Amino acid sequence: MQVFDLEAQGLRALNATLHGLSGQTNETAWEIVNPRGSHAIAVGVDAPVDITVRGSTGYYCAGMNKQATIRVKGSAGPGVAENMMSGTVIIDGDASQYAGATGRGGLLVIKGNASSRCGISMKGIDIVVHGNIGHMSAFMAQSGSLVVLGNAGEALGDSLYEARLFVRGSVKSLGADCIEKEMRPEHLLLLADLLKRGEADHLAKPGEFRRYGSARKLYTFNIDNAAAY
Amino acid sequence: MTDFPHTPPRQSWTFSNDVNAEIRRAAATGIYDIRGGGSKRRLPHFDDLLFLGASISRYPLEGYREKCATDVWLGTRHARTPIHLDIPVTIAGMSFGALSGPAKEALGRGATEAGTSTTTGDGGMTEEERGHSRTLVYQYLPSRYGMNPDDLRRADAIEIVVGQGAKPGGGGMLLGQKISDRVAAMRNLPKGIDQRSACRHPDWTGPDDLEIKILELREITDWDKPIYVKIGGARPYYDTALAVKAGADVVVLDGMQGGTAATQDVFIENVGMPILACIPQAVKALQDLGMHREVQLIVSGGIRSGADVAKALALGADAVAIGTAALIALGDNDPALEAEYNKLGTTAGAYDDWHEGRDPAGITTQDPALYGRFDPVLGGRRLKNYLKVMTLEAQTIARACGKSHLHNLEPEDLCALTLEAAAMAGVPLAGTNWIPGRNGF
């Protein structure tokens, strides 16, 4: 286990060190101590390593992650795992706004609640939230899956494209062009896999969820839909 | 019956034929007009400024003999590897999707041969432009289409796009007819559907967040790349100041003449300010912060000639960017294609339905039959020639003003032909010492 004291060694040194790692390293386990809410912790990592952050983080922790498994033993500030490409990011606490924004791959697990705009513009990432999510989540979400064991706030899935949304609790309101859809067997299988990988299969069963997706009525601009925008 | 003189037919200024035609078009279709390009209205512009040239009080430099340098450094504030260009005319961001692959290749070829940079657009980085651009600026846009850390690292600079001159405060829309398999794959969306680009970034709001976003991008790229912030010409003093505060290395300022691939005509013509009015405000913000020349300023929006370049630099810019002019150099709106423009219901010089993907010049299209007509090698050569001419023109003017570098041009070299231009540019009305708005007048 490599231990990096962020307070003592600084952010630039941390990220430069992590960027120096490749698939051919034996330094595969890292622990970052004293994060103290710093921004941009472990951003742009591109190696199959395990990184544990001992404490809460500021903005954009694990941004653009590739390959790495990053676990935050605390809560995460805005934009955690934004534009993630692959790998896994696990937040033991809560996540602030824009969690997983524009993510293109990989898995983001939030064991607490996520604030507004969770999964905004997601492009292939899978997100599993054990708690609730805030308003405008999955806004303009393009692809990937968002699983919420708790409740969803207002305007879920507004202007949604092809992302799949699964919510176990209540949905305060659906956004423009987002509708409830039939849960078919393939969705139950997908959900079971996501719950397992999201460390939530002991907390919920696939059959307890409802599925939401795009009505695809806003895919091509039509003046008669102007009131929906 | 007495034959009295009749009142001749009189057209309304307010309800002109153009206005009435637009009302009829709106009534017939129920949709606003979408088009490409920038503002077409008559605006105060660089044409309203003149250089004074040398005289007894100024000593000119000999053309073709005495050196007038043209190079520019960009990104010297924080980046480990700032950009050094041979000429201060760069190619503005234009997306693959809006433009064809061969057109992007031609931009890269021409810019590289002329010693300057190109810029990606909304839709990600293509091999055509990376492969053919020695210096490539990678745009970071609200849509984040195609965004990935590998392209960030293989770019030479990163440009965070907050706004653009054609539509400050607006997002974008690439209509379904231009969404080919390749464009769709790069944007991670189904083929053939309209693709919206948000007007705000998905994971930051305001200058304090922007500072943290810039920090993140610097950390991802190990502080190697210059980071530009592009703003539309709306509130240039405050936006420039806030971009500097947020940590920008370069501010890119785009006036309302700046083009777009597709936006509502009402937006293009009624939101934002002409670049002439924007530059002095941005320069003042930099000067007030003690950052003029330390944070570089690139301006765009209606730059057409070396005279425009020289005037922009004299007002305090470090470089300019061209978009529409570059497309014209490649062959867009060429009268040689008049018959084909006529078939589309338009005429060479006026064609602006770039969003429809039917460009006979093969530049603003994803139709293989159309872009197959476009020769990227020839296009690149034409762009290089044009960039060289612009540079020579700017040097000619600078030498006449006694300047050994284009950056030595200054507002004192200029006068204005109109009150509006004098007030906006902050230079005297020709033949007077009067700068409207200064000293209480």
GROMACS .gro file of C-alpha atoms in nm, chain B residues 176-439:
model
  264
  405GLY     CA    1  -3.062   1.530  -3.784
  406GLN     CA    2  -2.983   1.548  -4.152
  407LYS     CA    3  -2.616   1.604  -4.072
  408ILE     CA    4  -2.593   1.321  -3.821
  409SER     CA    5  -2.412   1.051  -4.014
  410ASP     CA    6  -2.300   0.722  -3.857
  411ARG     CA    7  -1.961   0.874  -3.779
  412VAL     CA    8  -2.097   1.194  -3.628
  413ALA     CA    9  -2.348   0.995  -3.423
  414ALA     CA   10  -2.080   0.761  -3.291
  415MET     CA   11  -1.853   1.047  -3.188
  416ARG     CA   12  -2.140   1.210  -3.000
  417ASN     CA   13  -2.282   0.889  -2.850
  418LEU     CA   14  -2.631   0.952  -2.986
  419PRO     CA   15  -2.860   0.777  -3.234
  420LYS     CA   16  -2.813   0.855  -3.600
  421GLY     CA   17  -3.043   1.105  -3.763
  422ILE     CA   18  -3.186   1.283  -3.459
  423ASP     CA   19  -3.137   1.648  -3.374
  424GLN     CA   20  -2.847   1.694  -3.136
  425ARG     CA   21  -2.878   1.967  -2.881
  426SER     CA   22  -2.582   2.138  -2.725
  427ALA     CA   23  -2.659   2.287  -2.387
  428CYS     CA   24  -2.608   2.657  -2.322
  429ARG     CA   25  -2.445   2.599  -1.983
  430HIS     CA   26  -2.178   2.358  -1.874
  431PRO     CA   27  -2.320   2.057  -1.691
  432ASP     CA   28  -2.083   2.062  -1.395
  433TRP     CA   29  -2.002   2.419  -1.311
  434THR     CA   30  -2.181   2.750  -1.274
  435GLY     CA   31  -2.022   3.090  -1.234
  436PRO     CA   32  -1.666   3.217  -1.199
  437ASP     CA   33  -1.582   3.044  -0.872
  438ASP     CA   34  -1.671   2.706  -1.016
  439LEU     CA   35  -1.486   2.790  -1.335
  440GLU     CA   36  -1.169   2.843  -1.135
  441ILE     CA   37  -1.202   2.491  -0.995
  442LYS     CA   38  -1.283   2.348  -1.338
  443ILE     CA   39  -0.968   2.507  -1.476
  444LEU     CA   40  -0.774   2.358  -1.186
  445GLU     CA   41  -0.910   2.014  -1.272
  446LEU     CA   42  -0.814   2.044  -1.639
  447ARG     CA   43  -0.466   2.163  -1.542
  448GLU     CA   44  -0.426   1.871  -1.306
  449ILE     CA   45  -0.541   1.621  -1.568
  450THR     CA   46  -0.288   1.762  -1.813
  451ASP     CA   47  -0.016   1.816  -1.551
  452TRP     CA   48  -0.017   2.193  -1.603
  453ASP     CA   49   0.128   2.149  -1.950
  454LYS     CA   50  -0.142   2.300  -2.173
  455PRO     CA   51  -0.249   2.661  -2.204
  456ILE     CA   52  -0.611   2.703  -2.107
  457TYR     CA   53  -0.820   2.949  -2.305
  458VAL     CA   54  -1.163   3.074  -2.204
  459LYS     CA   55  -1.388   3.173  -2.492
  460ILE     CA   56  -1.665   3.426  -2.433
  461GLY     CA   57  -1.929   3.580  -2.655
  462GLY     CA   58  -1.934   3.956  -2.691
  463ALA     CA   59  -2.190   4.039  -2.426
  464ARG     CA   60  -2.027   4.199  -2.122
  465PRO     CA   61  -1.664   4.187  -2.226
  466TYR     CA   62  -1.522   4.393  -1.940
  467TYR     CA   63  -1.667   4.175  -1.667
  468ASP     CA   64  -1.641   3.846  -1.852
  469THR     CA   65  -1.276   3.908  -1.930
  470ALA     CA   66  -1.204   4.005  -1.571
  471LEU     CA   67  -1.381   3.696  -1.441
  472ALA     CA   68  -1.201   3.468  -1.685
  473VAL     CA   69  -0.870   3.610  -1.569
  474LYS     CA   70  -0.972   3.570  -1.207
  475ALA     CA   71  -1.067   3.209  -1.277
  476GLY     CA   72  -0.716   3.145  -1.404
  477ALA     CA   73  -0.738   3.164  -1.783
  478ASP     CA   74  -0.414   3.186  -1.976
  479VAL     CA   75  -0.589   3.327  -2.282
  480VAL     CA   76  -0.924   3.499  -2.332
  481VAL     CA   77  -1.095   3.442  -2.665
  482LEU     CA   78  -1.353   3.711  -2.735
  483ASP     CA   79  -1.602   3.661  -3.018
  484GLY     CA   80  -1.818   3.947  -3.148
  485MET     CA   81  -2.163   3.912  -3.299
  486GLN     CA   82  -2.028   3.892  -3.653
  487GLY     CA   83  -1.876   3.559  -3.557
  488GLY     CA   84  -2.037   3.268  -3.733
  489THR     CA   85  -2.222   2.963  -3.614
  490ALA     CA   86  -2.314   2.637  -3.783
  491ALA     CA   87  -2.681   2.679  -3.703
  492THR     CA   88  -2.875   2.918  -3.486
  493GLN     CA   89  -3.195   3.118  -3.498
  494ASP     CA   90  -3.162   3.428  -3.716
  495VAL     CA   91  -3.336   3.632  -3.448
  496PHE     CA   92  -3.061   3.532  -3.204
  497ILE     CA   93  -2.776   3.602  -3.443
  498GLU     CA   94  -2.904   3.947  -3.531
  499ASN     CA   95  -3.027   4.069  -3.193
  500VAL     CA   96  -2.801   3.937  -2.917
  501GLY     CA   97  -2.445   4.043  -2.846
  502MET     CA   98  -2.223   4.326  -2.955
  503PRO     CA   99  -2.000   4.390  -3.256
  504ILE     CA  100  -1.638   4.303  -3.198
  505LEU     CA  101  -1.533   4.666  -3.237
  506ALA     CA  102  -1.727   4.753  -2.922
  507CYS     CA  103  -1.591   4.452  -2.733
  508ILE     CA  104  -1.216   4.479  -2.776
  509PRO     CA  105  -1.150   4.802  -2.584
  510GLN     CA  106  -1.364   4.678  -2.294
  511ALA     CA  107  -1.172   4.353  -2.272
  512VAL     CA  108  -0.837   4.529  -2.303
  513LYS     CA  109  -0.935   4.770  -2.027
  514ALA     CA  110  -1.025   4.481  -1.801
  515LEU     CA  111  -0.684   4.327  -1.863
  516GLN     CA  112  -0.510   4.659  -1.805
  517ASP     CA  113  -0.707   4.727  -1.485
  518LEU     CA  114  -0.593   4.389  -1.356
  519GLY     CA  115  -0.234   4.445  -1.468
  520MET     CA  116  -0.267   4.142  -1.695
  521HIS     CA  117  -0.258   4.293  -2.043
  522ARG     CA  118  -0.014   4.083  -2.250
  523GLU     CA  119   0.032   3.841  -1.958
  524VAL     CA  120  -0.310   3.695  -2.029
  525GLN     CA  121  -0.338   3.706  -2.405
  526LEU     CA  122  -0.649   3.823  -2.589
  527ILE     CA  123  -0.767   3.661  -2.912
  528VAL     CA  124  -1.055   3.837  -3.086
  529SER     CA  125  -1.285   3.718  -3.360
  530GLY     CA  126  -1.602   3.809  -3.543
  531GLY     CA  127  -1.584   3.951  -3.893
  532ILE     CA  128  -1.205   3.950  -3.941
  533ARG     CA  129  -1.151   3.956  -4.318
  534SER     CA  130  -0.821   4.119  -4.407
  535GLY     CA  131  -0.481   4.221  -4.284
  536ALA     CA  132  -0.626   4.563  -4.215
  537ASP     CA  133  -0.877   4.408  -3.976
  538VAL     CA  134  -0.595   4.213  -3.811
  539ALA     CA  135  -0.386   4.526  -3.770
  540LYS     CA  136  -0.677   4.724  -3.628
  541ALA     CA  137  -0.766   4.450  -3.379
  542LEU     CA  138  -0.406   4.434  -3.264
  543ALA     CA  139  -0.378   4.813  -3.247
  544LEU     CA  140  -0.675   4.812  -3.011
  545GLY     CA  141  -0.485   4.574  -2.784
  546ALA     CA  142  -0.557   4.219  -2.896
  547ASP     CA  143  -0.269   3.972  -2.915
  548ALA     CA  144  -0.415   3.768  -3.199
  549VAL     CA  145  -0.732   3.717  -3.399
  550ALA     CA  146  -0.931   3.414  -3.505
  551ILE     CA  147  -1.112   3.362  -3.832
  552GLY     CA  148  -1.392   3.123  -3.914
  553THR     CA  149  -1.623   3.245  -4.189
  554ALA     CA  150  -1.333   3.399  -4.380
  555ALA     CA  151  -1.145   3.069  -4.365
  556LEU     CA  152  -1.444   2.885  -4.509
  557ILE     CA  153  -1.467   3.136  -4.793
  558ALA     CA  154  -1.098   3.085  -4.860
  559LEU     CA  155  -1.165   2.711  -4.883
  560GLY     CA  156  -1.435   2.772  -5.143
  561ASP     CA  157  -1.756   2.836  -4.954
  562ASN     CA  158  -2.006   3.057  -5.140
  563ASP     CA  159  -1.790   3.060  -5.452
  564PRO     CA  160  -1.969   3.218  -5.754
  565ALA     CA  161  -1.835   2.928  -5.962
  566LEU     CA  162  -2.112   2.723  -5.796
  567GLU     CA  163  -2.384   2.976  -5.871
  568ALA     CA  164  -2.604   2.734  -6.064
  569GLU     CA  165  -2.608   2.496  -5.770
  570TYR     CA  166  -2.677   2.770  -5.521
  571ASN     CA  167  -2.970   2.875  -5.741
  572LYS     CA  168  -3.111   2.523  -5.717
  573LEU     CA  169  -3.110   2.564  -5.340
  574GLY     CA  170  -3.302   2.889  -5.375
  575THR     CA  171  -3.011   3.115  -5.296
  576THR     CA  172  -2.711   3.277  -5.456
  577ALA     CA  173  -2.336   3.271  -5.406
  578GLY     CA  174  -2.244   3.498  -5.118
  579ALA     CA  175  -2.578   3.458  -4.948
  580TYR     CA  176  -2.584   3.081  -4.889
  581ASP     CA  177  -2.621   3.027  -4.516
  582ASP     CA  178  -2.831   2.711  -4.474
  583TRP     CA  179  -2.524   2.524  -4.355
  584HIS     CA  180  -2.734   2.320  -4.114
  585GLU     CA  181  -2.917   2.148  -4.401
  586GLY     CA  182  -2.605   1.964  -4.510
  587ARG     CA  183  -2.651   2.034  -4.882
  588ASP     CA  184  -2.348   2.258  -4.932
  589PRO     CA  185  -2.243   2.227  -5.298
  590ALA     CA  186  -1.889   2.327  -5.201
  591GLY     CA  187  -1.861   2.014  -4.984
  592ILE     CA  188  -1.757   2.210  -4.674
  593THR     CA  189  -2.060   2.225  -4.442
  594THR     CA  190  -2.195   1.881  -4.518
  595GLN     CA  191  -2.171   1.517  -4.416
  596ASP     CA  192  -2.294   1.391  -4.754
  597PRO     CA  193  -2.010   1.182  -4.906
  598ALA     CA  194  -2.115   1.279  -5.259
  599LEU     CA  195  -2.080   1.647  -5.170
  600TYR     CA  196  -1.770   1.641  -4.953
  601GLY     CA  197  -1.606   1.411  -5.206
  602ARG     CA  198  -1.594   1.712  -5.437
  603PHE     CA  199  -1.377   1.904  -5.194
  604ASP     CA  200  -1.001   1.866  -5.231
  605PRO     CA  201  -0.840   1.914  -4.887
  606VAL     CA  202  -0.494   1.965  -5.034
  607LEU     CA  203  -0.611   2.242  -5.264
  608GLY     CA  204  -0.828   2.385  -4.988
  609GLY     CA  205  -0.533   2.388  -4.752
  610ARG     CA  206  -0.319   2.566  -5.008
  611ARG     CA  207  -0.586   2.831  -5.062
  612LEU     CA  208  -0.614   2.888  -4.687
  613LYS     CA  209  -0.238   2.915  -4.651
  614ASN     CA  210  -0.227   3.173  -4.931
  615TYR     CA  211  -0.503   3.373  -4.771
  616LEU     CA  212  -0.335   3.368  -4.428
  617LYS     CA  213  -0.008   3.478  -4.585
  618VAL     CA  214  -0.180   3.766  -4.763
  619MET     CA  215  -0.351   3.879  -4.443
  620THR     CA  216  -0.016   3.876  -4.266
  621LEU     CA  217   0.156   4.072  -4.542
  622GLU     CA  218  -0.124   4.326  -4.540
  623ALA     CA  219  -0.100   4.371  -4.165
  624GLN     CA  220   0.278   4.409  -4.190
  625THR     CA  221   0.239   4.669  -4.465
  626ILE     CA  222   0.021   4.879  -4.240
  627ALA     CA  223   0.239   4.828  -3.935
  628ARG     CA  224   0.553   4.936  -4.122
  629ALA     CA  225   0.371   5.244  -4.245
  630CYS     CA  226   0.304   5.323  -3.880
  631GLY     CA  227   0.669   5.269  -3.795
  632LYS     CA  228   0.621   4.942  -3.607
  633SER     CA  229   0.877   4.664  -3.604
  634HIS     CA  230   0.624   4.414  -3.464
  635LEU     CA  231   0.251   4.387  -3.520
  636HIS     CA  232   0.208   4.401  -3.144
  637ASN     CA  233   0.360   4.747  -3.139
  638LEU     CA  234   0.053   4.888  -3.310
  639GLU     CA  235  -0.149   5.097  -3.066
  640PRO     CA  236  -0.473   5.296  -3.045
  641GLU     CA  237  -0.276   5.615  -3.113
  642ASP     CA  238  -0.222   5.484  -3.467
  643LEU     CA  239  -0.596   5.496  -3.534
  644CYS     CA  240  -0.876   5.741  -3.600
  645ALA     CA  241  -1.245   5.678  -3.660
  646LEU     CA  242  -1.471   5.774  -3.947
  647THR     CA  243  -1.791   5.776  -3.748
  648LEU     CA  244  -1.900   5.888  -3.404
  649GLU     CA  245  -2.014   5.539  -3.321
  650ALA     CA  246  -1.681   5.383  -3.410
  651ALA     CA  247  -1.493   5.656  -3.224
  652ALA     CA  248  -1.698   5.593  -2.910
  653MET     CA  249  -1.676   5.215  -2.931
  654ALA     CA  250  -1.309   5.190  -3.022
  655GLY     CA  251  -1.201   5.475  -2.797
  656VAL     CA  252  -1.006   5.651  -3.070
  657PRO     CA  253  -1.054   6.010  -3.195
  658LEU     CA  254  -1.300   6.099  -3.466
  659ALA     CA  255  -1.093   6.167  -3.778
  660GLY     CA  256  -0.963   6.521  -3.792
  661THR     CA  257  -1.041   6.590  -3.426
  662ASN     CA  258  -0.913   6.508  -3.081
  663TRP     CA  259  -1.260   6.402  -2.977
  664ILE     CA  260  -1.318   6.060  -2.830
  665PRO     CA  261  -1.687   6.046  -2.747
  666GLY     CA  262  -1.743   5.953  -2.386
  667ARG     CA  263  -1.404   6.071  -2.267
  668ASN     CA  264  -1.343   6.374  -2.049
   0.00000   0.00000   0.00000
